[in-house]
Short mmCIF file of C-alpha atoms in Angstrom, two decimals:
data_model
loop_
_atom_site.label_atom_id
_atom_site.label_comp_id
_atom_site.label_asym_id
_atom_site.label_seq_id
_atom_site.Cartn_x
_atom_site.Cartn_y
_atom_site.Cartn_z
CA MET C 239 -9.11 24.16 -21.06
CA THR C 240 -10.29 20.96 -22.69
CA ALA C 241 -10.26 17.63 -20.86
CA LEU C 242 -7.02 15.67 -20.88
CA SER C 243 -6.67 12.04 -21.88
CA ILE C 244 -4.22 9.96 -19.82
CA GLU C 245 -3.47 6.30 -20.40
CA PRO C 246 -1.66 3.84 -18.13
CA ILE C 247 1.99 3.13 -18.82
CA GLY C 248 2.10 0.13 -16.49
CA ILE C 249 0.33 -1.97 -13.88
CA ILE C 250 1.32 -2.59 -10.25
CA HIS C 251 1.57 -6.14 -8.90
CA SER C 252 1.52 -6.18 -5.10
CA PRO C 253 0.58 -8.48 -2.19
CA TYR C 254 -2.37 -6.19 -1.34
CA LYS C 255 -5.31 -7.64 -3.22
CA GLU C 256 -7.89 -5.20 -1.85
CA LYS C 257 -7.90 -1.65 -0.54
CA PHE C 258 -8.54 -2.69 3.07
CA ALA C 259 -5.29 -3.07 5.06
CA VAL C 260 -3.05 -1.40 2.47
CA PRO C 261 -0.46 0.66 4.42
CA ARG C 262 -1.24 4.37 4.32
CA GLN C 263 2.28 5.19 3.12
CA PRO C 264 5.13 3.22 1.49
CA GLY C 265 7.98 2.00 3.68
CA LEU C 266 5.82 0.97 6.64
CA VAL C 267 5.76 -2.79 5.89
CA ALA C 268 9.20 -4.21 5.05
CA ASP C 269 7.91 -7.27 3.19
CA GLY C 270 5.14 -5.46 1.31
CA CYS C 271 7.12 -5.22 -1.93
CA GLY C 272 5.86 -5.40 -5.49
CA GLU C 273 6.53 -4.85 -9.17
CA LEU C 274 5.61 -2.40 -11.89
CA ARG C 275 5.18 -4.04 -15.29
CA LEU C 276 5.28 -1.60 -18.18
CA LEU C 277 2.62 -1.84 -20.89
CA PRO C 278 3.13 -1.58 -24.66
CA PRO C 279 4.37 0.62 -26.25
CA TYR C 280 6.24 1.77 -23.13
CA ASN C 281 7.80 -1.61 -22.33
CA GLN C 282 11.07 -0.74 -24.03
CA ALA C 283 14.51 -0.91 -22.46
CA GLU C 284 15.27 2.52 -23.93
CA ALA C 285 12.42 4.08 -21.93
CA VAL C 286 14.09 3.20 -18.60
CA ARG C 287 17.71 3.65 -19.66
CA GLY C 288 19.57 5.30 -16.76
CA LEU C 289 16.75 4.82 -14.27
CA GLU C 290 18.77 2.09 -12.50
CA GLN C 291 21.06 4.85 -11.22
CA PHE C 292 18.32 6.14 -8.93
CA SER C 293 17.48 4.44 -5.62
CA HIS C 294 13.89 5.75 -5.42
CA ILE C 295 11.20 6.79 -7.85
CA TRP C 296 7.97 8.76 -7.72
CA VAL C 297 5.12 6.60 -8.98
CA LEU C 298 2.04 8.50 -10.17
CA PHE C 299 -1.05 6.32 -10.33
CA ILE C 300 -4.83 6.23 -10.54
CA PHE C 301 -7.08 5.47 -7.55
CA HIS C 302 -8.96 3.03 -9.77
CA GLN C 303 -11.02 1.42 -7.00
CA THR C 304 -12.49 4.71 -5.79
CA GLN C 305 -12.47 6.91 -8.91
CA ASN C 306 -16.24 6.52 -9.39
CA GLY C 307 -16.94 7.69 -5.84
CA GLY C 308 -16.76 11.37 -6.71
CA TRP C 309 -15.15 14.00 -4.51
CA HIS C 310 -15.97 16.44 -1.72
CA PRO C 311 -14.25 19.73 -0.83
CA THR C 312 -13.54 18.38 2.68
CA VAL C 313 -12.58 14.91 3.92
CA ARG C 314 -11.88 13.18 7.23
CA PRO C 315 -8.22 12.01 7.36
CA PRO C 316 -7.60 8.82 9.37
CA ARG C 317 -4.65 10.55 11.06
CA LEU C 318 -7.17 12.90 12.72
CA GLY C 319 -9.29 10.02 13.97
CA GLY C 320 -11.78 10.17 11.14
CA ASN C 321 -13.71 12.97 12.87
CA ALA C 322 -12.13 16.31 11.93
CA ARG C 323 -12.66 17.66 8.41
CA VAL C 324 -9.98 19.38 6.35
CA GLY C 325 -9.81 20.45 2.71
CA VAL C 326 -9.29 17.67 0.23
CA PHE C 327 -6.20 19.43 -1.15
CA ALA C 328 -4.65 19.37 2.35
CA THR C 329 -4.79 15.55 2.33
CA ARG C 330 -3.86 12.55 0.22
CA SER C 331 -7.42 11.28 0.19
CA THR C 332 -8.37 8.90 -2.62
CA PHE C 333 -11.57 10.86 -3.29
CA ARG C 334 -10.21 13.71 -5.40
CA PRO C 335 -11.43 15.77 -8.36
CA ASN C 336 -8.90 13.84 -10.45
CA PRO C 337 -8.15 10.43 -8.89
CA ILE C 338 -4.36 10.75 -9.11
CA GLY C 339 -2.03 9.57 -6.36
CA MET C 340 1.72 9.47 -5.93
CA SER C 341 4.10 7.32 -3.91
CA LEU C 342 7.83 7.53 -3.28
CA ILE C 343 9.06 3.95 -3.59
CA GLU C 344 12.46 2.26 -3.50
CA LEU C 345 13.62 0.97 -6.88
CA LYS C 346 15.34 -2.35 -6.21
CA GLY C 347 16.10 -3.25 -9.79
CA ILE C 348 14.97 -3.43 -13.41
CA ARG C 349 14.74 -6.64 -15.37
CA GLN C 350 13.75 -7.63 -18.87
CA GLN C 351 11.49 -10.65 -18.88
CA GLY C 352 10.85 -11.72 -22.49
CA SER C 353 9.12 -8.74 -24.06
CA GLU C 354 8.34 -7.22 -20.64
CA ILE C 355 10.16 -4.54 -18.69
CA VAL C 356 9.65 -5.02 -14.95
CA LEU C 357 10.59 -2.53 -12.24
CA GLU C 358 11.25 -4.32 -8.95
CA LEU C 359 9.89 -2.14 -6.15
CA GLY C 360 10.45 -1.99 -2.42
CA SER C 361 7.81 -1.49 0.26
CA LEU C 362 4.75 0.09 -1.32
CA ASP C 363 1.23 1.25 -0.49
CA LEU C 364 -0.54 0.28 -3.71
CA VAL C 365 -3.25 -2.28 -4.28
CA ASP C 366 -2.67 -5.03 -6.83
CA GLY C 367 -3.72 -3.94 -10.33
CA THR C 368 -3.20 -0.20 -9.78
CA PRO C 369 -2.71 1.61 -13.12
CA VAL C 370 0.44 3.76 -13.24
CA VAL C 371 0.45 6.89 -15.41
CA ASP C 372 4.01 8.14 -14.90
CA ILE C 373 7.39 7.51 -13.25
CA LYS C 374 9.85 10.19 -12.18
CA PRO C 375 13.23 9.76 -10.46
CA TYR C 376 13.56 11.04 -6.90
CA LEU C 377 16.07 13.87 -6.55
CA PRO C 378 17.34 14.12 -2.94
CA PHE C 379 19.04 17.51 -3.35
CA VAL C 380 15.73 19.24 -4.00
CA GLU C 381 13.09 16.92 -2.54
CA ASN C 382 14.65 16.04 0.82
CA ILE C 383 13.81 18.99 3.07
CA PRO C 384 14.51 18.03 6.71
CA ASP C 385 12.87 21.13 8.21
CA ALA C 386 9.67 20.95 6.17
CA ARG C 387 6.33 21.16 8.00
CA ALA C 388 3.73 18.44 7.40
CA GLY C 389 0.67 19.69 9.27
CA PHE C 390 -1.24 16.90 10.98
CA ALA C 391 1.06 14.23 9.44
CA GLN C 392 4.44 15.43 10.73
CA ASP C 393 5.30 12.15 12.48
CA ILE C 394 5.31 8.56 11.28
CA PRO C 395 1.99 6.84 12.08
CA LEU C 396 2.00 4.59 15.11
CA ALA C 397 2.15 0.85 14.52
CA ASP C 398 1.66 -0.27 18.10
CA MET C 399 -1.31 -2.64 17.92
CA PRO C 400 -0.17 -5.88 19.62
CA VAL C 401 -0.50 -8.82 17.20
CA ASN C 402 -0.73 -12.42 18.43
CA PHE C 403 -1.28 -15.69 16.58
CA THR C 404 -3.59 -18.50 17.69
CA ILE C 405 -2.33 -22.09 17.74
CA GLU C 406 -4.08 -22.74 14.42
CA ALA C 407 -2.45 -19.70 12.82
CA GLU C 408 0.95 -20.73 14.20
CA GLN C 409 0.56 -24.14 12.58
CA ARG C 410 -0.18 -22.53 9.23
CA LEU C 411 2.92 -20.34 9.55
CA LEU C 412 5.02 -23.45 10.11
CA GLN C 413 3.52 -25.09 7.01
CA GLU C 414 4.39 -22.05 4.90
CA VAL C 415 7.83 -21.28 6.33
CA ARG C 416 9.73 -22.75 3.36
CA ASN C 417 7.86 -20.84 0.64
CA HIS C 418 7.06 -17.76 2.73
CA PRO C 419 9.76 -17.39 5.41
CA ASN C 420 8.73 -13.80 6.28
CA LEU C 421 4.98 -14.38 6.36
CA ARG C 422 4.72 -13.81 10.12
CA ARG C 423 6.57 -10.50 9.92
CA PHE C 424 4.52 -9.39 6.91
CA ILE C 425 1.17 -10.09 8.57
CA THR C 426 2.34 -8.60 11.87
CA GLN C 427 3.52 -5.34 10.31
CA VAL C 428 0.31 -4.96 8.28
CA LEU C 429 -2.01 -5.56 11.23
CA ALA C 430 0.10 -3.55 13.70
CA GLN C 431 -0.95 -0.50 11.64
CA ASP C 432 -4.52 -1.26 12.79
CA PRO C 433 -6.18 -1.08 9.35
CA ARG C 434 -9.68 -0.76 10.79
CA PRO C 435 -11.64 2.36 9.79
CA ALA C 436 -10.89 5.20 12.19
CA TYR C 437 -14.46 5.28 13.50
CA ARG C 438 -14.16 1.66 14.68
CA LYS C 439 -10.94 2.03 16.66
CA GLY C 440 -12.71 3.04 19.85
CA GLU C 441 -15.04 0.05 19.85
CA GLN C 442 -14.90 -2.21 22.87
CA GLN C 443 -16.76 -5.27 21.61
CA SER C 444 -14.92 -8.12 19.91
CA ARG C 445 -15.09 -8.01 16.11
CA GLU C 446 -13.57 -10.14 13.35
CA PHE C 447 -11.99 -8.87 10.14
CA ALA C 448 -10.49 -10.48 7.04
CA VAL C 449 -8.27 -9.39 4.18
CA HIS C 450 -6.64 -10.96 1.13
CA LEU C 451 -2.85 -10.59 1.50
CA SER C 452 -0.65 -12.12 -1.18
CA GLU C 453 -2.04 -15.62 -1.71
CA PHE C 454 -3.65 -15.87 1.73
CA ASN C 455 -6.94 -14.94 3.30
CA VAL C 456 -6.03 -13.65 6.77
CA ARG C 457 -8.68 -13.44 9.48
CA TRP C 458 -8.17 -11.72 12.81
CA ARG C 459 -10.10 -10.68 15.88
CA VAL C 460 -9.71 -7.36 17.68
CA GLU C 461 -10.52 -7.44 21.37
CA ASN C 462 -9.28 -5.50 24.39
CA GLY C 463 -6.84 -3.43 22.35
CA GLN C 464 -5.03 -6.29 20.67
CA THR C 465 -5.22 -8.35 17.49
CA ASP C 466 -5.39 -12.14 17.45
CA VAL C 467 -4.78 -13.76 14.04
CA ILE C 468 -7.17 -16.70 14.00
CA ALA C 469 -6.74 -18.11 10.48
CA ILE C 470 -4.34 -17.94 7.52
CA ASP C 471 -6.02 -19.78 4.64
CA LYS C 472 -4.52 -20.40 1.21
CA ARG C 473 -6.60 -18.88 -1.56
#
């Protein structure tokens, strides 16, 4: 079979400006919402006619930040602590033979903005700028299977890392409360997932991390099993 050519139909806009700290599944961070802006020639109202009747959509996308990293027949899923290897096709690893991912995301609305068609999305797990190659409506009668088995990912991942804010970070939250009233909850829910690489989660020594979330550079320290947000700087 000859190679296939696939082109993006739209681009994701999300508060996650880098791969680090993106939730591992949609729906885990309530305020981590975004948009899908359709590209020409697909930005036509006719192309999404009737889609507003569906509450959720499957978004098929390209792992554009890791697509040049190649693939391996086995990978180390974070849910297994980053130590055990399983087959790549038994995971949702970004390092795949074809760098295609999929996410089930709430569709909050559709709006026409000038010549643009914008899909307003709920909580997502996609980095800003992700190219989307297809959209399909979610069909509960066939895709909701309560008794399905999910191997090592049967249960929702824990989000139990305690998150505290230093006095300086609290002051920044107060300064931003008018424009970003849910900023504390957003940062807390992202960091409670403990976005550190799996191999670092057993470390005892204090270590600082930083990530670009929305329009802020957030810095935090992990020490003694808890996270302390030490700075929230406007970018």
